[in-house]
Amino acid sequence: MPAERSFFETVQDELKECAESMQLNDSVLALLSNPVRELHVIFPVAMDDGKTEMFHGYRVQYNDARGPTKGGTRFHPAETIDTLRALASLMTWKCAVMDLPLGGAKGGVICDTKKLSRAELERVSRGYIRAIAQIIAPDKDVPAPDMYTNPQVMAWMIDEYSRMQGKNQFGIITGKPHDLGGSHGRTDATARGGMYTVREAAGVIGLDLKGATVAVQGYGNSGYYAARLAKELFGSKIVAVSDSRGGIYNEKGLDPEAVLAHKEETGTVVGFPGASPVSNDEILELDVDVIAPSALEKAITSENQGRIKAKIVAELANGPTTPNAEKALHERGVHVIPDFLCNAGGVTVSYFEMVQNFYLHYWDEAEVHEKLDKKISKAYHDVVRVSRERNVTMRQAGYVLAVERVMDAMRYRGWI
Ligand code: NAD
């Protein structure tokens, strides 16, 4: 049996498929298929019991042809360089699709935050940023929060980096607390950007979002705000939501705030009064207008795509639809808004944060929303145009657009 392709190999396969349609030569493909730079560090951390433990950390800078690299920092016990390479690659294409003047990166530390005390977590955060300090800078590579890291972790890292530089360097990291130069509008940016693309998609396919039915798989940061904004911005009806323990359905519509309050009290959306249970598989197959997979990879595969009835699939999660399933959905006329476009609101507002930090001039929330809307709506229509011109799926169109933009930068710079 052939070995299963790793995450990074899968991402490389997707790029290769796109390269074939663009007739890229082998040396260009080799450059685009691998990170330009990666750092592996081992750093000591004093633990509360008096012992010293060694931690492994990484920073992958995938491609910086278009500008400083950008990407989150993950703290995870099963972190691998393979995952970080894959995610750094996706960040490169995401920034290019959005036409941000940035490249892609990703970093991480192998550690289990649930087993660390607060003081140990602070020392790991400071140790990591000290160890990678030589390859990052506000105009070079800018980390952000990601899995199991948060604004507090970012704040410790900023403090440590600022001490090393002998001056405040708030621009070294985005996704930080507002008092340290964080941007307004970052908390719901991913979902908000996703909902702006849903609005544009509805215009393209002729769907009236007022009263349209929506199902959301995953009720975390992305899923909750997606449900709330679909109701607030469009007057859509949220008929089903789910989390890792299962889902709930009410054809009359759910109140996203009340569901969140129930989840905060009980730990799950399951058991919300007045709703009937629905499984995490069934939620994607409901007869609704929009589904927003906002939890896991590979939620829609060749096996279940035939049962998807929605007109729009808004990929707020990373990689929720497999490439073959997406092709089949495309042929059936289901409009898939691919992850690197649909969930790009987060990195876009992070980019706005960088700009505000450079200028020391801060925008209010309304200004952030307006700029995000303009940027992501334009990116959505760029991808639709390429999809129609080449008769390819929205994901393939996004790849083509992104790769063309990165290649143009590399060509001007004389790299290829
Ligand atoms: P989160 O941890 O806040 O929420 C995840 C939610 O998914 C939780 O409610 C969890 O219970 C639920 N979940 C877990 N397993 C599930 C399962 N098997 N079925 C249904 N639900 C399940 O995470 P998040 O920040 O909302 O991220 C969700 C997805 O969005 C991830 O793929 C992430 O990479 C992607 N994403 C998030 C951001 C962001 O800014 N938050 C940006 C880009 C992409």
XYZ file of C-alpha atoms and ligand atoms in Angstrom:
460
model
C 0.000 0.000 0.000
C 1.407 3.442 -0.833
C 2.277 5.507 2.242
C -0.239 8.260 2.993
C 0.901 11.676 1.781
C 1.910 14.016 4.600
C 0.205 17.404 5.000
C 3.123 19.179 3.346
C 3.290 16.641 0.505
C -0.447 17.155 -0.095
C 0.066 20.911 -0.287
C 3.002 20.362 -2.658
C 0.794 18.094 -4.807
C -1.821 20.851 -5.089
C 0.833 23.328 -6.131
C 2.219 20.857 -8.673
C -1.210 20.405 -10.226
C -1.534 24.158 -10.541
C 2.032 24.367 -11.928
C 1.149 21.901 -14.677
C -1.752 24.049 -15.836
C 0.535 27.104 -15.756
C 3.420 25.269 -17.454
C 5.966 26.256 -14.792
C 9.460 24.917 -15.316
C 11.066 22.530 -12.817
C 13.401 25.035 -11.167
C 10.587 27.525 -10.517
C 8.442 24.712 -9.152
C 11.321 23.600 -6.891
C 11.621 27.117 -5.457
C 7.859 27.475 -4.929
C 7.541 23.977 -3.426
C 9.990 24.544 -0.560
C 10.627 27.110 2.175
C 13.402 29.598 1.431
C 14.494 29.507 5.078
C 13.803 27.505 8.215
C 15.238 27.537 11.697
C 15.203 24.743 14.268
C 16.094 25.849 17.804
C 16.550 24.064 21.111
C 16.248 26.276 24.166
C 16.403 25.684 27.918
C 13.515 26.560 30.230
C 13.669 26.525 34.035
C 10.683 24.543 35.309
C 8.837 25.179 38.571
C 10.357 22.052 40.175
C 13.879 23.468 39.771
C 14.841 21.271 36.800
C 15.751 22.609 33.359
C 13.955 21.232 30.310
C 14.953 21.584 26.681
C 12.255 22.670 24.210
C 12.330 22.401 20.424
C 11.017 25.284 18.351
C 10.832 26.123 14.655
C 10.285 29.087 12.393
C 9.648 28.468 8.697
C 9.863 31.404 6.273
C 8.357 30.034 3.107
C 8.691 32.778 0.517
C 9.519 36.457 1.043
C 9.558 37.626 -2.574
C 6.516 39.910 -2.001
C 7.540 41.327 1.386
C 8.107 40.469 5.052
C 6.813 37.033 6.001
C 3.788 36.575 8.246
C 2.387 33.600 10.093
C 1.255 32.327 13.464
C 3.061 30.536 16.292
C 1.640 27.197 17.461
C 2.359 25.530 20.805
C 1.444 21.882 20.360
C 2.773 18.584 21.754
C 2.587 16.936 18.313
C 4.028 19.864 16.340
C 6.093 18.828 13.312
C 8.233 20.636 10.788
C 6.073 19.024 8.073
C 2.906 20.726 9.359
C 4.706 24.055 9.723
C 6.070 23.885 6.169
C 2.574 23.145 4.854
C 1.010 25.980 6.835
C 3.794 28.430 5.881
C 3.188 27.552 2.240
C -0.565 28.169 2.612
C 0.165 31.525 4.282
C 2.219 32.506 1.219
C -0.675 31.821 -1.159
C -3.226 33.368 1.209
C -1.276 36.655 1.444
C -0.785 36.699 -2.326
C -4.470 35.996 -3.096
C -5.355 38.905 -0.805
C -2.710 41.019 -2.561
C -1.057 41.823 0.769
C 2.597 42.945 0.465
C 3.681 39.954 2.558
C 5.114 36.472 2.273
C 4.166 33.390 4.288
C 5.667 31.885 7.442
C 4.736 29.683 10.406
C 6.364 28.773 13.681
C 5.860 26.538 16.631
C 7.151 24.951 19.814
C 6.707 21.304 20.750
C 5.021 21.631 24.133
C 1.802 20.767 25.924
C 0.412 24.020 27.301
C -2.081 22.086 29.458
C 0.859 20.682 31.450
C 2.646 24.020 31.933
C 2.048 26.432 34.806
C 1.453 30.073 33.853
C 5.034 30.953 34.882
C 6.433 28.055 32.797
C 4.324 29.126 29.804
C 5.758 32.638 30.137
C 9.330 31.270 30.237
C 8.700 29.037 27.189
C 7.278 32.051 25.291
C 10.250 34.248 26.206
C 12.747 31.440 25.497
C 11.284 30.785 22.045
C 11.316 34.413 20.928
C 14.906 34.835 22.192
C 15.915 31.765 20.217
C 14.395 32.941 16.917
C 15.077 36.688 17.413
C 17.900 36.753 14.872
C 15.600 35.912 11.944
C 12.543 38.029 12.814
C 11.921 41.816 12.775
C 8.938 44.110 12.194
C 9.969 44.545 8.555
C 11.292 40.997 8.108
C 9.086 38.300 9.672
C 6.162 38.959 12.008
C 4.635 36.134 14.110
C 1.066 36.072 15.508
C -1.048 33.784 17.717
C -2.181 30.401 16.448
C -3.097 27.088 18.031
C -2.732 27.221 21.863
C -1.145 30.664 21.866
C -3.026 33.888 22.642
C -2.576 37.668 23.096
C -0.970 37.165 26.540
C 1.673 34.855 25.054
C 2.247 37.452 22.323
C 2.649 40.162 24.978
C 5.403 38.211 26.795
C 7.174 37.661 23.498
C 6.964 41.368 22.619
C 8.342 42.310 26.020
C 11.267 39.904 25.668
C 12.091 41.023 22.126
C 11.816 44.704 23.156
C 14.273 44.128 26.029
C 16.724 42.508 23.623
C 16.474 45.494 21.255
C 16.630 48.066 24.048
C 13.424 49.775 22.850
C 9.739 48.998 22.439
C 9.149 46.867 19.371
C 5.381 46.382 19.378
C 5.391 45.773 15.634
C 7.317 42.504 16.030
C 4.091 40.548 16.559
C 0.421 40.967 15.646
C -2.656 39.670 17.451
C -1.455 41.390 20.636
C -3.546 43.154 23.279
C -4.886 46.554 22.246
C -2.852 48.322 24.957
C 0.350 47.098 23.295
C -0.692 48.254 19.813
C -3.149 45.522 18.816
C -5.689 46.439 16.163
C -9.386 46.906 16.696
C -11.469 44.358 14.837
C -9.038 41.422 15.107
C -11.262 39.165 17.253
C -13.979 38.572 14.668
C -11.827 39.353 11.609
C -11.682 35.805 10.242
C -15.438 35.261 10.398
C -16.207 38.810 9.253
C -13.970 38.465 6.209
C -15.613 35.098 5.495
C -19.093 36.636 5.699
C -18.083 39.432 3.324
C -17.054 36.749 0.792
C -20.379 34.943 1.367
C -22.199 38.215 0.629
C -20.256 38.644 -2.623
C -20.816 34.984 -3.571
C -24.549 35.339 -2.937
C -24.573 38.295 -5.331
C -22.788 36.227 -7.985
C -25.098 33.193 -7.743
C -28.273 35.238 -7.128
C -29.050 34.136 -3.575
C -30.934 36.490 -1.250
C -29.176 36.178 2.126
C -32.071 37.737 4.047
C -33.845 34.748 5.524
C -31.369 32.336 3.863
C -30.629 29.271 5.986
C -27.132 28.702 7.383
C -25.477 25.729 9.153
C -22.143 26.134 10.950
C -19.899 23.184 11.835
C -17.614 24.167 14.753
C -18.642 26.817 17.272
C -15.299 28.327 18.247
C -13.895 31.727 17.335
C -14.594 31.406 13.602
C -17.898 29.527 13.809
C -19.549 31.580 16.533
C -18.758 34.927 14.926
C -19.790 33.582 11.508
C -23.207 32.627 12.895
C -23.596 35.934 14.713
C -22.515 38.051 11.736
C -24.652 36.137 9.204
C -27.659 36.999 11.363
C -26.553 40.575 12.166
C -25.296 41.650 8.747
C -27.691 39.806 6.437
C -30.683 38.705 8.509
C -29.923 35.070 7.654
C -31.402 32.256 9.727
C -28.887 30.086 11.619
C -30.661 26.726 11.710
C -27.830 24.488 12.943
C -24.481 24.712 14.730
C -22.143 22.112 16.233
C -19.007 21.521 18.257
C -16.839 18.491 18.997
C -19.614 16.911 21.103
C -22.375 17.158 18.453
C -24.819 19.600 16.914
C -28.211 21.247 17.333
C -30.946 22.089 14.840
C -33.944 24.378 14.919
C -35.728 25.171 11.664
C -37.086 28.409 13.154
C -33.529 29.659 13.716
C -31.115 29.771 16.656
C -29.996 32.836 18.609
C -26.163 32.711 18.310
C -25.611 34.686 21.541
C -27.914 32.422 23.554
C -26.205 29.325 22.107
C -22.813 30.757 23.109
C -24.061 31.419 26.643
C -25.290 27.795 26.810
C -21.900 26.533 25.547
C -20.047 28.653 28.096
C -22.211 27.276 30.876
C -22.259 23.588 29.872
C -19.131 23.247 27.713
C -21.115 22.385 24.572
C -23.879 23.586 22.262
C -25.558 20.181 22.715
C -28.729 20.287 24.808
C -29.616 23.874 23.872
C -33.293 24.315 24.789
C -35.786 24.008 21.937
C -33.322 22.470 19.470
C -33.117 18.892 18.236
C -29.826 16.974 18.011
C -27.954 16.650 14.728
C -24.629 14.881 14.154
C -21.489 16.541 12.836
C -21.854 14.602 9.569
C -25.545 15.436 9.179
C -25.023 19.145 9.763
C -23.118 19.470 6.480
C -25.820 17.593 4.583
C -28.796 19.666 5.745
C -31.038 21.264 3.157
C -29.722 24.796 3.761
C -28.423 27.627 1.569
C -25.003 28.086 3.177
C -22.757 25.751 5.143
C -19.701 27.052 6.952
C -17.303 24.241 7.935
C -15.405 25.984 10.726
C -13.688 23.184 12.629
C -11.666 20.472 10.960
C -9.804 19.470 7.852
C -11.342 16.892 5.508
C -14.954 17.422 6.639
C -16.181 17.196 3.020
C -14.742 14.307 1.032
C -15.591 12.313 -2.099
C -17.704 10.107 0.175
C -20.159 12.766 1.413
C -19.925 15.521 -1.213
C -22.834 14.024 -3.174
C -25.115 14.626 -0.202
C -24.228 18.322 0.206
C -27.291 20.397 -0.659
C -26.022 23.903 0.162
C -25.522 26.452 -2.608
C -22.473 28.015 -0.908
C -19.715 26.296 1.086
C -17.789 28.905 3.085
C -14.507 27.314 4.167
C -13.697 29.097 7.407
C -11.607 26.132 8.587
C -8.333 25.284 6.890
C -8.652 22.402 4.427
C -12.246 21.270 5.170
C -12.862 20.079 1.580
C -10.604 17.578 -0.161
C -9.483 18.564 -3.687
C -11.491 15.783 -5.389
C -14.619 16.633 -3.432
C -14.211 20.286 -4.387
C -13.983 19.397 -8.075
C -17.175 17.320 -7.803
C -18.989 20.141 -5.980
C -17.829 22.612 -8.626
C -19.247 20.371 -11.366
C -22.559 20.180 -9.502
C -22.681 23.991 -9.337
C -22.011 24.280 -5.592
C -20.048 27.471 -4.959
C -17.059 26.728 -2.712
C -15.239 29.746 -1.278
C -11.783 28.251 -0.633
C -10.097 28.544 2.752
C -7.227 30.798 1.713
C -9.787 33.353 0.587
C -12.694 32.711 2.964
C -10.640 32.757 6.182
C -8.108 35.406 5.078
C -9.779 38.150 7.149
C -7.547 37.255 10.106
C -4.240 37.786 8.332
C -5.623 40.870 6.586
C -6.407 42.591 9.885
C -3.005 41.410 11.152
C -1.506 43.224 8.173
C -3.558 46.306 9.138
C -2.073 45.962 12.623
C 1.448 46.034 11.144
C 0.594 49.184 9.179
C -0.854 50.905 12.275
C 2.231 49.939 14.313
C 4.586 51.399 11.691
C 2.632 54.671 11.601
C 1.813 54.816 15.331
C -1.642 55.872 14.174
C -4.623 53.742 15.085
C -7.912 53.225 13.273
C -11.304 52.764 14.885
C -13.283 49.575 14.410
C -15.481 50.965 11.613
C -12.379 51.900 9.603
C -10.912 48.411 10.029
C -14.194 46.823 8.875
C -14.406 49.077 5.851
C -10.825 48.372 4.768
C -11.266 44.620 5.318
C -14.452 44.603 3.254
C -12.784 46.421 0.373
C -9.725 44.165 0.375
C -11.471 40.797 0.668
C -14.312 41.644 -1.721
C -11.766 42.606 -4.380
C -9.831 39.368 -3.760
C -13.065 37.346 -4.043
C -13.887 38.876 -7.440
C -10.282 38.409 -8.659
C -10.601 34.684 -7.900
C -14.054 34.412 -9.540
C -12.661 36.072 -12.672
C -9.751 33.608 -12.963
C -12.078 30.689 -12.185
C -14.337 31.694 -15.086
C -11.526 32.561 -17.512
C -9.829 29.194 -17.003
C -12.910 27.137 -16.165
C -11.304 25.848 -12.971
C -12.488 25.569 -9.359
C -12.237 28.576 -7.070
C -9.326 26.897 -5.230
C -7.406 26.256 -8.438
C -8.115 29.848 -9.504
C -6.798 31.131 -6.162
C -3.619 29.117 -6.598
C -3.087 30.411 -10.127
C -3.582 34.000 -9.022
C -1.308 33.629 -5.999
C 1.446 31.785 -7.830
C 1.385 34.341 -10.669
C 1.775 37.183 -8.170
C 4.655 35.506 -6.303
C 6.331 34.633 -9.619
C 6.011 38.214 -10.861
C 7.788 39.434 -7.729
C 10.502 36.781 -8.112
C 10.942 37.676 -11.782
C 11.303 41.427 -11.084
C 13.845 40.593 -8.409
C 15.824 38.409 -10.798
C 15.332 35.188 -8.826
C 13.911 33.322 -11.822
P -11.514 27.212 17.987
O -10.630 26.318 18.756
O -11.895 28.539 18.557
O -12.893 26.446 17.654
C -12.953 25.187 17.083
C -14.366 24.652 17.271
O -14.503 23.428 16.549
C -14.725 24.328 18.727
O -16.043 24.761 18.983
C -14.668 22.799 18.778
O -15.556 22.245 19.727
C -15.134 22.476 17.373
N -14.771 21.124 16.948
C -13.660 20.401 17.221
N -13.755 19.173 16.668
C -14.948 19.147 16.009
C -15.616 18.182 15.245
N -15.114 16.958 15.064
N -16.808 18.504 14.702
C -17.355 19.722 14.908
N -16.780 20.671 15.634
C -15.582 20.397 16.185
O -10.824 27.384 16.572
P -10.993 28.544 15.497
O -9.994 29.598 15.755
O -12.421 28.898 15.328
O -10.488 27.751 14.201
C -11.324 26.834 13.524
C -10.774 26.601 12.139
O -10.628 27.863 11.493
C -9.387 25.945 12.084
O -9.314 25.135 10.935
C -8.472 27.136 11.941
O -7.240 26.771 11.328
C -9.296 28.009 11.036
N -8.872 29.406 11.063
C -9.062 30.183 12.174
C -8.619 31.497 12.156
C -8.831 32.412 13.336
O -8.481 33.591 13.242
N -9.432 31.965 14.427
C -7.986 32.027 11.012
C -7.821 31.213 9.899
C -8.266 29.897 9.934
